[in-house]
Coordinates of C-alpha atoms and ligand atoms in Angstrom, one line a residue:
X1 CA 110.1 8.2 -63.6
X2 CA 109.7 11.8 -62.7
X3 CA 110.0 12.6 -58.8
X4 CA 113.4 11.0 -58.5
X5 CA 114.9 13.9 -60.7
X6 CA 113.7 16.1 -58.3
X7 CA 116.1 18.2 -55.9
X8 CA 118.6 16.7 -58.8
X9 CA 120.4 18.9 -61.6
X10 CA 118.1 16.7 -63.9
X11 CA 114.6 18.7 -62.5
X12 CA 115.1 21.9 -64.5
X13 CA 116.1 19.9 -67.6
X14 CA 112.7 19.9 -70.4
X15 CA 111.3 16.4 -69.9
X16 CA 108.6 17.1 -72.4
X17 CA 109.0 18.7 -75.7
X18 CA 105.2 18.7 -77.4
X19 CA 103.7 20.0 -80.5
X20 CA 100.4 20.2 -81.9
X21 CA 98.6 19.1 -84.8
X22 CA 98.4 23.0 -85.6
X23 CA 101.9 24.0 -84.7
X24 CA 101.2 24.5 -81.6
X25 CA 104.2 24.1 -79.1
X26 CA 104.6 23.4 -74.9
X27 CA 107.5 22.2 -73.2
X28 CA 107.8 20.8 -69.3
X29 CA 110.8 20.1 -67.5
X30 CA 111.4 17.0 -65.1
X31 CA 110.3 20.1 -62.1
X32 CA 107.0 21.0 -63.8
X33 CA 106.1 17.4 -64.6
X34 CA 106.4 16.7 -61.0
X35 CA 104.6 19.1 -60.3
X36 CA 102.0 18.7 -62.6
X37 CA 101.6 15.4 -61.5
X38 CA 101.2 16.0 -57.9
X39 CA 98.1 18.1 -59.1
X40 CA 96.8 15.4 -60.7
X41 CA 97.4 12.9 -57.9
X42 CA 95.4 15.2 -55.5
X43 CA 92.4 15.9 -57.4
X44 CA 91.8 11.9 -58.2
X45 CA 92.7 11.3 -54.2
X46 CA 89.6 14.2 -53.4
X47 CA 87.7 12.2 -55.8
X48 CA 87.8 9.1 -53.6
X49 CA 90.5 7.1 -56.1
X50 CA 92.6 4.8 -54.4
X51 CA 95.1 2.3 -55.1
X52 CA 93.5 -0.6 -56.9
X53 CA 90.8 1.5 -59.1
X54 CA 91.1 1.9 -62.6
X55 CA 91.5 5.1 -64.0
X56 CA 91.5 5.8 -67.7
X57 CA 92.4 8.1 -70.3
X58 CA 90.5 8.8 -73.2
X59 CA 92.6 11.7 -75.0
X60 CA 95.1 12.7 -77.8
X61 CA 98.7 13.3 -77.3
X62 CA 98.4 16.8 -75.5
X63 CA 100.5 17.0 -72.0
X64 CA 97.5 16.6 -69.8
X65 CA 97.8 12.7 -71.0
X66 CA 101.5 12.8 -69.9
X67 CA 100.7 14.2 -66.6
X68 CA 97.5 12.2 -65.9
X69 CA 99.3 8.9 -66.5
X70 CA 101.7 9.8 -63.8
X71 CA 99.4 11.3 -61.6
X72 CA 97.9 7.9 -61.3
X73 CA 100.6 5.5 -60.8
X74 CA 101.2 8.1 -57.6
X75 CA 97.6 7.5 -56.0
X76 CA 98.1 3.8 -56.3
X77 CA 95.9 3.3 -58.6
X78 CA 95.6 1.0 -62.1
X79 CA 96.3 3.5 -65.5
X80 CA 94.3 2.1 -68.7
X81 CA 94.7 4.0 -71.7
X82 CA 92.4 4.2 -75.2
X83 CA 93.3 4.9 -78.1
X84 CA 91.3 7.8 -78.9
X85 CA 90.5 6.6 -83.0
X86 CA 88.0 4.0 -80.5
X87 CA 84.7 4.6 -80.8
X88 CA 81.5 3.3 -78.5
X89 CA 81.7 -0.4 -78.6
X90 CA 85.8 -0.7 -78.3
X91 CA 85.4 1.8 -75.7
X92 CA 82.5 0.2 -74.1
X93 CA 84.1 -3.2 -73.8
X94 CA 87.1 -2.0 -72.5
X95 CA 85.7 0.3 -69.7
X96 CA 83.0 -2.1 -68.8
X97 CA 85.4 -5.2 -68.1
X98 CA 87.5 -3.1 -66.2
X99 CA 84.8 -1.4 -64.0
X100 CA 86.9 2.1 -64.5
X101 CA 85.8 4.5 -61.7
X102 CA 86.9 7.3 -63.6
X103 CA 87.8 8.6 -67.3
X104 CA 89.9 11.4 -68.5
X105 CA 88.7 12.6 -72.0
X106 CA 88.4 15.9 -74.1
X107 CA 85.0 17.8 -74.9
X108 CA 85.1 16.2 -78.8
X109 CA 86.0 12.6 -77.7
X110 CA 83.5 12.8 -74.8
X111 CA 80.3 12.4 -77.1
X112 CA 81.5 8.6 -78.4
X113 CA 80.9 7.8 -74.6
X114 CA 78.0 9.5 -73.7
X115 CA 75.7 7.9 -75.3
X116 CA 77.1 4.6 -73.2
X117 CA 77.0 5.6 -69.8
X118 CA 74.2 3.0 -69.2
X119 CA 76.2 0.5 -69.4
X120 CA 78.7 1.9 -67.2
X121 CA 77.5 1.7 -63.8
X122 CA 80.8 1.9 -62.5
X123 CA 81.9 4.5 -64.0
X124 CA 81.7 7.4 -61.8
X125 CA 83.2 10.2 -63.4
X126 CA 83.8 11.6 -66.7
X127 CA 86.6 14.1 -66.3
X128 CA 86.4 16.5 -69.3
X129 CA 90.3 18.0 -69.3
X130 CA 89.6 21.2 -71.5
X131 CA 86.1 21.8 -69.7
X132 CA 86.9 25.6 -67.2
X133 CA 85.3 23.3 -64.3
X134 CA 88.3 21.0 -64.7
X135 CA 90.9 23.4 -65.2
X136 CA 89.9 25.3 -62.6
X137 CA 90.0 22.3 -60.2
X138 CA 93.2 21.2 -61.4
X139 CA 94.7 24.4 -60.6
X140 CA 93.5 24.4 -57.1
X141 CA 95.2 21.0 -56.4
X142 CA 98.5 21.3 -54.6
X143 CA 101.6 20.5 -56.5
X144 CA 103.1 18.2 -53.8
X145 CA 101.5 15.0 -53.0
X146 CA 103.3 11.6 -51.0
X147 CA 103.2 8.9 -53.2
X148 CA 101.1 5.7 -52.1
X149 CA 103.6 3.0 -51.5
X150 CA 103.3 0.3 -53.9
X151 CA 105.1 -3.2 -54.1
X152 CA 107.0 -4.5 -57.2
X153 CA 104.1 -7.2 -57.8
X154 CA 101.3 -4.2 -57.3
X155 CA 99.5 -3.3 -60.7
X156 CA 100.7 -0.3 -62.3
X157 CA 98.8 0.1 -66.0
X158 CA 96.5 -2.0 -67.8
X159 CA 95.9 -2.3 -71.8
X160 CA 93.6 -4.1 -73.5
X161 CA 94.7 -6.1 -76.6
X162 CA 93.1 -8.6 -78.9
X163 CA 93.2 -12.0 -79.9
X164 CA 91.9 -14.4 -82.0
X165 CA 88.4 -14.9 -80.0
X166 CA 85.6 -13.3 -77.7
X167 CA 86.5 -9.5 -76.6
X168 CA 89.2 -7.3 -76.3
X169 CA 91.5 -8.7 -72.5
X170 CA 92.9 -6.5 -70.2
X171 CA 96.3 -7.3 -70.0
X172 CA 97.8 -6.0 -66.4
X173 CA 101.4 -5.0 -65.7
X174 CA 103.0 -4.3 -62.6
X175 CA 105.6 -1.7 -60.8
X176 CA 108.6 -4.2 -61.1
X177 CA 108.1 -3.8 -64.8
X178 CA 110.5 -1.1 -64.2
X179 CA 113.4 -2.9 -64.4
X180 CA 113.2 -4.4 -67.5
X181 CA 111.7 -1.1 -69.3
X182 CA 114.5 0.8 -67.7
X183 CA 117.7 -1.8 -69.0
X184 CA 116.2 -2.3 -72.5
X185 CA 115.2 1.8 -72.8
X186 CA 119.5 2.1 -71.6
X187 CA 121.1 -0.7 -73.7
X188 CA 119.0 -1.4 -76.4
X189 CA 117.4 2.5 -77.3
X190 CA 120.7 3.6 -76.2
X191 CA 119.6 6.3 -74.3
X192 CA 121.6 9.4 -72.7
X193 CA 121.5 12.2 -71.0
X194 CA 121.7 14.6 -73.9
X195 CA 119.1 12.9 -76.1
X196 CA 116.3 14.1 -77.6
X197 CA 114.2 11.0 -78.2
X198 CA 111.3 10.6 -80.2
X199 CA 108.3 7.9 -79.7
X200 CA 106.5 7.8 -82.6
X201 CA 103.8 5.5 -80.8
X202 CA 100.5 6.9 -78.9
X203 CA 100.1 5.5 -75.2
X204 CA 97.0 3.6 -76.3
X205 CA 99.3 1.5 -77.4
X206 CA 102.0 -0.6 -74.9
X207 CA 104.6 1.5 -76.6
X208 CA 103.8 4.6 -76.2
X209 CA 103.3 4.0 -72.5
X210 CA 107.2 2.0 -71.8
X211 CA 108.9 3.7 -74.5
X212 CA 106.8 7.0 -74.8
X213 CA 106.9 7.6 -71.0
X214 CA 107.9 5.8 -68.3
X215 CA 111.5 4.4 -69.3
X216 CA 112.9 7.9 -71.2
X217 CA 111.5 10.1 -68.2
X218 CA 113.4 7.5 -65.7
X219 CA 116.7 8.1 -67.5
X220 CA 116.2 11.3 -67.6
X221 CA 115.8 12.2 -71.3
X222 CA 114.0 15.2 -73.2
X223 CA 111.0 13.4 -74.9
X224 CA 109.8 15.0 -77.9
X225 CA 105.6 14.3 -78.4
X226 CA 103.8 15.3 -81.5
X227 CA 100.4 15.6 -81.4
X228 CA 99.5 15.0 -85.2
X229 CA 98.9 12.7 -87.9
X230 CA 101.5 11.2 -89.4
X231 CA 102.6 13.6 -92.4
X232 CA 106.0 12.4 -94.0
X233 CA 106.6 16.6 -94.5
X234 CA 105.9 17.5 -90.7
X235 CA 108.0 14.3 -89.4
X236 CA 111.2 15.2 -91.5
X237 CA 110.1 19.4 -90.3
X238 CA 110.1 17.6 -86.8
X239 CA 113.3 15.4 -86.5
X240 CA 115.3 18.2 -87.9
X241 CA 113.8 21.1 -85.7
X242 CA 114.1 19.4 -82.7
X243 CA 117.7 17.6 -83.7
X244 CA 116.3 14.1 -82.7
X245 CA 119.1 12.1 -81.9
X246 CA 117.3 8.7 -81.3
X247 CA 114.1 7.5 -83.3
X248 CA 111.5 5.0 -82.2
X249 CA 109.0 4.6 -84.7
X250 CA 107.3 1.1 -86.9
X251 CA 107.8 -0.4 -90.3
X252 CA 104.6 0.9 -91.8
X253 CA 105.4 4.5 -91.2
X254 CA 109.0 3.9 -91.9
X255 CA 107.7 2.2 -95.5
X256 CA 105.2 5.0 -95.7
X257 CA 108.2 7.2 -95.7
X258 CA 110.0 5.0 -98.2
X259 CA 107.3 5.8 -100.8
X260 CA 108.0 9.7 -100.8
X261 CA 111.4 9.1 -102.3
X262 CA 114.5 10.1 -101.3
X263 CA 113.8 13.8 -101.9
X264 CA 111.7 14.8 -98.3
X265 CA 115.1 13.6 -96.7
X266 CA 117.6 15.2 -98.7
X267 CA 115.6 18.8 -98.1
X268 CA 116.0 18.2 -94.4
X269 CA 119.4 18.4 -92.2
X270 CA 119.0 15.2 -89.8
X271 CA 122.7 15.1 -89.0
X272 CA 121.5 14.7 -84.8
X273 CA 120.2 11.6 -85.5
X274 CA 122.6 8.6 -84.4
X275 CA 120.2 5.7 -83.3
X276 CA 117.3 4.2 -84.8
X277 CA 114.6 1.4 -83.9
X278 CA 111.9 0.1 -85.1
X279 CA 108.9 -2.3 -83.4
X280 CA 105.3 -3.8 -84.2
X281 CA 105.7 -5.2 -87.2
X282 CA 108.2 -7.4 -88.8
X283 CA 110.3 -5.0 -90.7
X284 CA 111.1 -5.6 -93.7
X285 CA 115.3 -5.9 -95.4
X286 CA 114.2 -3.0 -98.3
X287 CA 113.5 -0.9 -95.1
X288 CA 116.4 -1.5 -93.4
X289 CA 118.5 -0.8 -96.7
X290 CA 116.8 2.9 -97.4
X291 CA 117.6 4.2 -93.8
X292 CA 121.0 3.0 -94.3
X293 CA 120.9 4.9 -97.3
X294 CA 119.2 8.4 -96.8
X295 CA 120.2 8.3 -92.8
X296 CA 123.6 6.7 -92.7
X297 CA 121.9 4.3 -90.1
X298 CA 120.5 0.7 -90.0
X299 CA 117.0 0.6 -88.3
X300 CA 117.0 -1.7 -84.9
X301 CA 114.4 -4.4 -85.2
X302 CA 113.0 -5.0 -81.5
X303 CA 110.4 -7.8 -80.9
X304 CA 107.9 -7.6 -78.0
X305 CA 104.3 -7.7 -76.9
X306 CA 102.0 -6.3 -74.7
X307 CA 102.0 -8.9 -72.9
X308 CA 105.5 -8.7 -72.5
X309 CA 105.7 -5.3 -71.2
X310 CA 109.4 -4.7 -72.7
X311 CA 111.1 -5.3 -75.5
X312 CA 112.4 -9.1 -75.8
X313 CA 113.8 -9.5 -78.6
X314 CA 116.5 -6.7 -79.6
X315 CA 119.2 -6.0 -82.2
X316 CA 122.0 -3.7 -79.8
X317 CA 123.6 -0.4 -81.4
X318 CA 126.7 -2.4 -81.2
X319 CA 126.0 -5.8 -83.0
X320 CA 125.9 -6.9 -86.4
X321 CA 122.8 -7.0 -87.9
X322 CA 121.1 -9.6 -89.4
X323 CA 118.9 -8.1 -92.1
X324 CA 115.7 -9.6 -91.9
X325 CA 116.0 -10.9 -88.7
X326 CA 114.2 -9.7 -84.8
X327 CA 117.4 -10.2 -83.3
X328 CA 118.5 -12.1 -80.0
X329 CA 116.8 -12.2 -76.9
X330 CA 117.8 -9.7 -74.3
X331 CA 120.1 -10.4 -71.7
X332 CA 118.9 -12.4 -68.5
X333 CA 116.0 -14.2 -70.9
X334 CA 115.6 -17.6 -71.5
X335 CA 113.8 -18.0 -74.9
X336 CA 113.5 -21.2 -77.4
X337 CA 111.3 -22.2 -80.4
X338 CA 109.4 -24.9 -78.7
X339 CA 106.5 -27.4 -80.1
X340 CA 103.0 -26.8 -79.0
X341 CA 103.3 -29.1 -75.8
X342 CA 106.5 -27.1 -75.0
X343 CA 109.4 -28.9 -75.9
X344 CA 112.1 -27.1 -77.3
X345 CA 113.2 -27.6 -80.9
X346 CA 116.1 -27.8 -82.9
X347 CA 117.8 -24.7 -84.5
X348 CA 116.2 -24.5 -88.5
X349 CA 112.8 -25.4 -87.0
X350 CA 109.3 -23.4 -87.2
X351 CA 108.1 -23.1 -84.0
X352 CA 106.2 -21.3 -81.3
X353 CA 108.6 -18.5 -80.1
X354 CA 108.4 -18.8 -76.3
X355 CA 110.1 -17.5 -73.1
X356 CA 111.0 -19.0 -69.5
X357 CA 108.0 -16.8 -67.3
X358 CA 109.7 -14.8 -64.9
X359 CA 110.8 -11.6 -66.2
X360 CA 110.7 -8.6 -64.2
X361 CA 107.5 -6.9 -67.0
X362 CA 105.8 -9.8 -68.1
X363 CA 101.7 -9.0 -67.5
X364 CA 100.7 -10.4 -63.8
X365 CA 96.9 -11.1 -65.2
X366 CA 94.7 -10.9 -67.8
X367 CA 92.1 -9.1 -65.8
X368 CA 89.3 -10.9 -64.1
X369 CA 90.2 -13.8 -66.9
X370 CA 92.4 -16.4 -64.7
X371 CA 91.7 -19.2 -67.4
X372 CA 92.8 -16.9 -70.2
X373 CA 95.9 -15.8 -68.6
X374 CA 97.0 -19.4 -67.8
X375 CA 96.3 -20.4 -71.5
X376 CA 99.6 -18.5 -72.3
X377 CA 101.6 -20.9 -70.2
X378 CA 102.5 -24.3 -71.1
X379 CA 103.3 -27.0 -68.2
X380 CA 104.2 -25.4 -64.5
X381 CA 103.7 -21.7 -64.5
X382 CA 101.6 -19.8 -62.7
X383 CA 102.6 -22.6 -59.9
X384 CA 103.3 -20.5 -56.6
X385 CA 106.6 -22.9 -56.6
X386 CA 107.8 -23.6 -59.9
X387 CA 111.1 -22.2 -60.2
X388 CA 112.5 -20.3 -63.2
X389 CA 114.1 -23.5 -65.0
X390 CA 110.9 -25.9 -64.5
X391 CA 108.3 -23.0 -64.6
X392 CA 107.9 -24.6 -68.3
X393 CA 107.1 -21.4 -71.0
X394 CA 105.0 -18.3 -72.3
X395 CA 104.0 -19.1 -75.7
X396 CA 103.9 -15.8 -77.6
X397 CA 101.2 -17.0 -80.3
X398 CA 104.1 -16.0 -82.7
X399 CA 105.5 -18.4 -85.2
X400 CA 109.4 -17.9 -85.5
X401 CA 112.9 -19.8 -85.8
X402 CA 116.7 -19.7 -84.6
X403 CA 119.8 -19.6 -86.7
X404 CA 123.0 -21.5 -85.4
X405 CA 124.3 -18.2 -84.2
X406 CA 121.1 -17.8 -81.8
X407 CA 119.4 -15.0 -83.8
X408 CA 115.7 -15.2 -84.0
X409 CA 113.8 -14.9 -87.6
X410 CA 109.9 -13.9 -87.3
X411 CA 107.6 -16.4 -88.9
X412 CA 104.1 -15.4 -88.4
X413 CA 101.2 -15.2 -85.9
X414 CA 100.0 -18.7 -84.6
X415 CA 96.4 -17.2 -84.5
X416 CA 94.2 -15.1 -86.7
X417 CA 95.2 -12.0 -85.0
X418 CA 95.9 -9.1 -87.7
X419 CA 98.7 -6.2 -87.3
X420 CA 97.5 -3.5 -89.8
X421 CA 100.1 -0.6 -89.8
X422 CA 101.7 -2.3 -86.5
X423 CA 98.2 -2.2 -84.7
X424 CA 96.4 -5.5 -83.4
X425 CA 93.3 -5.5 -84.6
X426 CA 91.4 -8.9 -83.7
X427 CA 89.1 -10.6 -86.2
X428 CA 86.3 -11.4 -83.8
X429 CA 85.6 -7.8 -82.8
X430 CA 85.5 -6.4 -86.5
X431 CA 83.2 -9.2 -87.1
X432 CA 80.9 -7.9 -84.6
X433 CA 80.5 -5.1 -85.7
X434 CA 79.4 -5.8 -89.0
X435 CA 77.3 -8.2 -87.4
X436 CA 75.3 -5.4 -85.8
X437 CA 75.0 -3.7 -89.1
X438 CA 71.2 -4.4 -90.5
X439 CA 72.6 -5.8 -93.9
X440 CA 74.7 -8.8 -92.5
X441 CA 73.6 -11.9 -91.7
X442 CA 77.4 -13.4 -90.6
X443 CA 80.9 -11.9 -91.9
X444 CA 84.5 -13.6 -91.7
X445 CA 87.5 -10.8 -91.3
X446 CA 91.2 -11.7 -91.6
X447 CA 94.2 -10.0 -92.4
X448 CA 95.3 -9.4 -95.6
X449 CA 99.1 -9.4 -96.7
X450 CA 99.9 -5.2 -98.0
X451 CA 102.9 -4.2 -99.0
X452 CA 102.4 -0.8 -97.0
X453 CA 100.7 -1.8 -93.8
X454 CA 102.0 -5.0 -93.6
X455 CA 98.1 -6.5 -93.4
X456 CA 94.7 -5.2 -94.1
X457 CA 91.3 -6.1 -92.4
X458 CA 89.5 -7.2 -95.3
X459 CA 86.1 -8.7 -94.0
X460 CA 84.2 -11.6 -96.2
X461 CA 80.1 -10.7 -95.3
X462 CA 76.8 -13.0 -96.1
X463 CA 74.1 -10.5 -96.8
X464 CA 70.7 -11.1 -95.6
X465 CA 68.4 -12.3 -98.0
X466 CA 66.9 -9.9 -100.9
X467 CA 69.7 -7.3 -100.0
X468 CA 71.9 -5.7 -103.1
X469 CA 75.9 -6.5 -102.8
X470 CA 76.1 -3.1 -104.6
X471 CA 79.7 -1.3 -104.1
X472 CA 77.9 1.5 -102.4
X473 CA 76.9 -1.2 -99.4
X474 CA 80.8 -1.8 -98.8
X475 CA 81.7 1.6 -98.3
X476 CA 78.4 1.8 -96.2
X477 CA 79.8 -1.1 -94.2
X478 CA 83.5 0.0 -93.8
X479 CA 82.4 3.5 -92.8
X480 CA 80.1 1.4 -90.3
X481 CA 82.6 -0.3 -88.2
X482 CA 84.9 3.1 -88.5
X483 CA 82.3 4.4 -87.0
X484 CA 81.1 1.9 -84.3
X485 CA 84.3 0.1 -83.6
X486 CA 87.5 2.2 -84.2
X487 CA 88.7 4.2 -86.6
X488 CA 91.8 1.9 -87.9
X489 CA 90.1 -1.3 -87.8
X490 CA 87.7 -1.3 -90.5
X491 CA 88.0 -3.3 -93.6
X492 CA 90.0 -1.7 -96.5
X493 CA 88.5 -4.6 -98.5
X494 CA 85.1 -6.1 -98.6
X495 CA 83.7 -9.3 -100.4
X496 CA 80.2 -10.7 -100.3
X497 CA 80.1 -14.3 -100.1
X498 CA 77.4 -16.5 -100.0
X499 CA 78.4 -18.9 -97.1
X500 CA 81.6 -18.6 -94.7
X501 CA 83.7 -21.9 -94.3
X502 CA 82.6 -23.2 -90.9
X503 CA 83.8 -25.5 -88.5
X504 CA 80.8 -28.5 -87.3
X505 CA 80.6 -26.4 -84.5
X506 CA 79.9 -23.7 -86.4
X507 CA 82.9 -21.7 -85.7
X508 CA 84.6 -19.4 -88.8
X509 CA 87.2 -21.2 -90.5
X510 CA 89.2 -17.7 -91.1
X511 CA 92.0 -20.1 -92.0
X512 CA 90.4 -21.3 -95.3
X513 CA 89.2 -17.3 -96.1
X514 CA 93.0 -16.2 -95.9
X515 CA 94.1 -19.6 -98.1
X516 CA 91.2 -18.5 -101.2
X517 CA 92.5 -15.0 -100.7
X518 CA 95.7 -16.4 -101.2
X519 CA 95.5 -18.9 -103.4
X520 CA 97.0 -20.9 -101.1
X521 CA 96.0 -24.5 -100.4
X522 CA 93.4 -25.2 -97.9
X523 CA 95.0 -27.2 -96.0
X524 CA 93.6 -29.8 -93.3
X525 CA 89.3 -29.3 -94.1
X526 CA 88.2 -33.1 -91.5
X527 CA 86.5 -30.7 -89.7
X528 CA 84.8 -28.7 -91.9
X529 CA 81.4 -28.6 -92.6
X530 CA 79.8 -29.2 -96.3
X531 CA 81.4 -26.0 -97.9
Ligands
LIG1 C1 104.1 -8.5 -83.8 C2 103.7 -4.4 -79.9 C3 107.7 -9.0 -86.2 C4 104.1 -9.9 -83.3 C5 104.9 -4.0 -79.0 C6 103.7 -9.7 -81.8 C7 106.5 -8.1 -84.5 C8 102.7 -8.6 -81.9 C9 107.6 -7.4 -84.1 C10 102.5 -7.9 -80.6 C11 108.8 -7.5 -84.8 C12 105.9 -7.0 -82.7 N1 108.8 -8.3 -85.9 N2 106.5 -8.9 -85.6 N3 109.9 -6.8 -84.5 N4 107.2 -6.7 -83.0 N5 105.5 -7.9 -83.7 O1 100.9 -6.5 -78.5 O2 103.1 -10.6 -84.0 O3 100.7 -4.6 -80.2 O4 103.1 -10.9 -81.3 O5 102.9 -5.2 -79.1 O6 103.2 -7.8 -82.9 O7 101.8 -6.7 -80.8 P1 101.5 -5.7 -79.6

């Protein structure tokens, strides 16, 4: 992504084009990022890091993350990244499962983990990046460094993401990932030379890592990174100051924007931009209408996963849009709506949304979890000698269906996994933490249909006995797991119940909670317990 534009005319172009929360600014070209780099590489290599370990990064969008990320793919080792609204336990789980050797944070973000440490015997070092030790070490390290060699199937970067149960699982991706995130970051994000592109999405998120670092800086385009919250003001101030050309960014903060009125967009010139996409979320018709409107361009739905490691699903600059729908699946993919056993169904017909396995970025492991991974598969794959038409299919846990023309319309999730503002938030984690809260005897979280964020967590909690269901207690309880779990997956919307629907086995029927929120019907209840 970066050291082959070295020695080129590309290496004095600006790679990086930041700004901070405070106005701030810092810009790196291709050279300096290189360079940068290098440094980076060398200190974790006099550290004793090498190819295999897990490195994370704990920080907000300042350069150093840019730079870290890259130093590590050049030592060989695996990049993890956190989103830094985590607190303790999310950051716990994930750095415990993956035995991280070492962990890039800031000063602030360094006291949610150091309380933990504990619990972290692997976890060797705690590299605080705006500490004078560090930067006095960093700027010690020589700027050139030999990368390790690494083979396509090699890990590269690893993310945690959620699902329905148990913890958070480290999905793995490898080097040959490349491909794919380079030919869908060309064709389908158009890129050019003389872009200036903007990611909207932070690297904790698979996003912001493919399409907020590694495939722009392989083709080599000027990145633009903003540091702060989103403000609808300062994103307008941005695209125009920087004349963004092409806009990666999610339906909640495009309908976020939508809410302000036509007014913000009017006061800004934003003649640069020419291309716009959106992912994460399904995104809605009324969006795609107001960007045609105020921008004089339609929003590009793309479909994809972390799991998937690129975009899949893609609406090109050049095609005709179906409003409402993800698109068509990119070229040199097999996908079908298939039944649960993996047969493929008729066009018109719900279905799981699946994919022949095979492509160049789909994840190579969940980590240390070989019976999870191979749940994702139905029939031959990961047989060492299935080939790609009887390697049967990845089931996406997405609900969707195809039109006659071969376009692909977004159903729903299979699961009870939540997307609140375009983030996965898994049930069974928010649920813990409430559990841990002295008040709760059991709680039941799902997500809840918003017009603005697409779903909220809204959390359904059995007090313990004698204890008040004041109002007071549910703001207790939402500040609670902001402030144990993570910042944007607390519940927007609380209700005390007095029993949750249960399976026999006991499990949470969060099924029947989202059908009473509803007012849906309940649907199948044989194996319910007495409710
Ligand atoms: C959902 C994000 C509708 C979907 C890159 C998927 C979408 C999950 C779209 C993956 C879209 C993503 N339309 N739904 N265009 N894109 N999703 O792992 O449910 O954070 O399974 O990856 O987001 O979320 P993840």
């Amino acid at each position: 992504a970066i050291d082959r534009h070295v020695g080129t005319p590309v290496e004095s172009k600006t790679a990086l084009l930041w700004e901070g929360d405070n106005g701030a600014t810092a810009s790196y070209s291709f050279c300096e990022m290189a360079r940068l780099s290098n440094q980076y590489a060398n200190f974790l290599t006099s550290l004793g890091v090498a190819k295999g370990d897990r490195v994370f990064l704990f920080l907000p969008r300042i350069p150093v993350l840019y730079a870290a990320f890259l130093g590590i793919l050049k030592t060989g080792a695996i990049a993890g990244s956190l989103f830094s609204a985590f607190q303790q336990q999310a950051l716990v789980d994930r750095l415990e499962n993956s035995s991280a050797k070492v962990l890039f944070t800031t000063k602030e973000l360094s006291a949610r983990v150091a309380g933990a440490k504990a619990k972290l015997p692997n976890l060797q070092h705690i590299i605080i990046v705006d500490s004078p030790e560090f930067l006095g070490a960093i700027a010690k390290q020589p700027d050139t460094f030999a990368c390790v060699h690494t083979k396509p199937e090699d890990y590269s970067f690893m993310l945690y993401t959620s699902g329905t149960t148990g913890k958070p699982k480290g999905v793995v991706h490898v080097h040959n990932g490349i491909l794919h995130e380079y030919a869908t970051a060309k064709y389908v994000l158009d890129l050019r030379p003389d872009d200036i592109y903007w990611c909207t999405a932070d690297p904790g998120w698979v996003t912001g890592i493919v399409y907020g670092i590694l495939s722009p800086w392989m083709l080599g385009v000027t990145m633009l990174v903003h540091a702060g919250r989103f403000d609808p003001d300062v994103w307008y101030g941005l695209l125009e100051k920087y004349k963004v050309t092409v806009w990666y960014t999610a339906p909640t903060a495009i309908r976020m924007l939508m809410s302000k009125g036509d007014a913000p967009v009017k006061a800004h010139n934003l003649t640069a931009l020419r291309h716009l996409c959106s992912v994460g979320e399904p995104l809605n018709p009324e969006a795609i209408r107001w960007g045609v409107k105020v921008f004089g361009l339609a929003f590009h739905d793309t479909w994809w996963q972390t799991e998937t490691g690129a975009m899949m699903m893609v609406n090109f600059r050049g095609m005709d849009i179906k409003i409402g729908s993800m698109g068509v699946p990119f070229p040199g993919l097999e996908a079908a709506i298939v039944d649960d056993t993996g047969n493929p169904l008729p066009n018109k017909t719900e279905g799981n949304l699946a994919f022949r396995p095979g492509w160049p970025s789909m994840m190579a492991a969940i980590w240390q979890n070989e019976e999870k991974y191979t749940s994702y598969f139905v029939n031959n794959w990961p047989a060492s000698n299935a080939s790609r038409s009887d390697a049967g299919w990845y089931i996406s846990g997405d609900h969707a269906w195809k039109d006659d023309d071969g376009y692909y319309w977004f159903i729903g999730r299979a699961d009870d996994v939540i997307k609140t503002s375009g983030e996965r938030v898994g049930p069974f984690e928010v649920e813990s933490a409430l559990v841990e809260h002295p008040a709760v005897t059991e709680a039941g979280v799902i997500g809840k249909p918003d017009e603005l964020r697409g779903e909220i967590v809204k959390a359904f909690v059995v007090l313990k006995p004698g204890t008040k269901p004041t109002e007071e207690l549910k703001a207790e309880l939402s500040e609670y797991v902001k402030k144990h779990l993570a910042g944007h997956a607390y519940p927007r919307e609380i209700e005390f119940i007095d029993k949750l629907p249960k399976t026999r086995s006991g499990k949470i029927m969060r099924r029947i909670l989202k059908a009473k929120e509803m007012g849906l019907p309940i649907g199948d209840t044989s194996t319910l317990e007495e409710y």
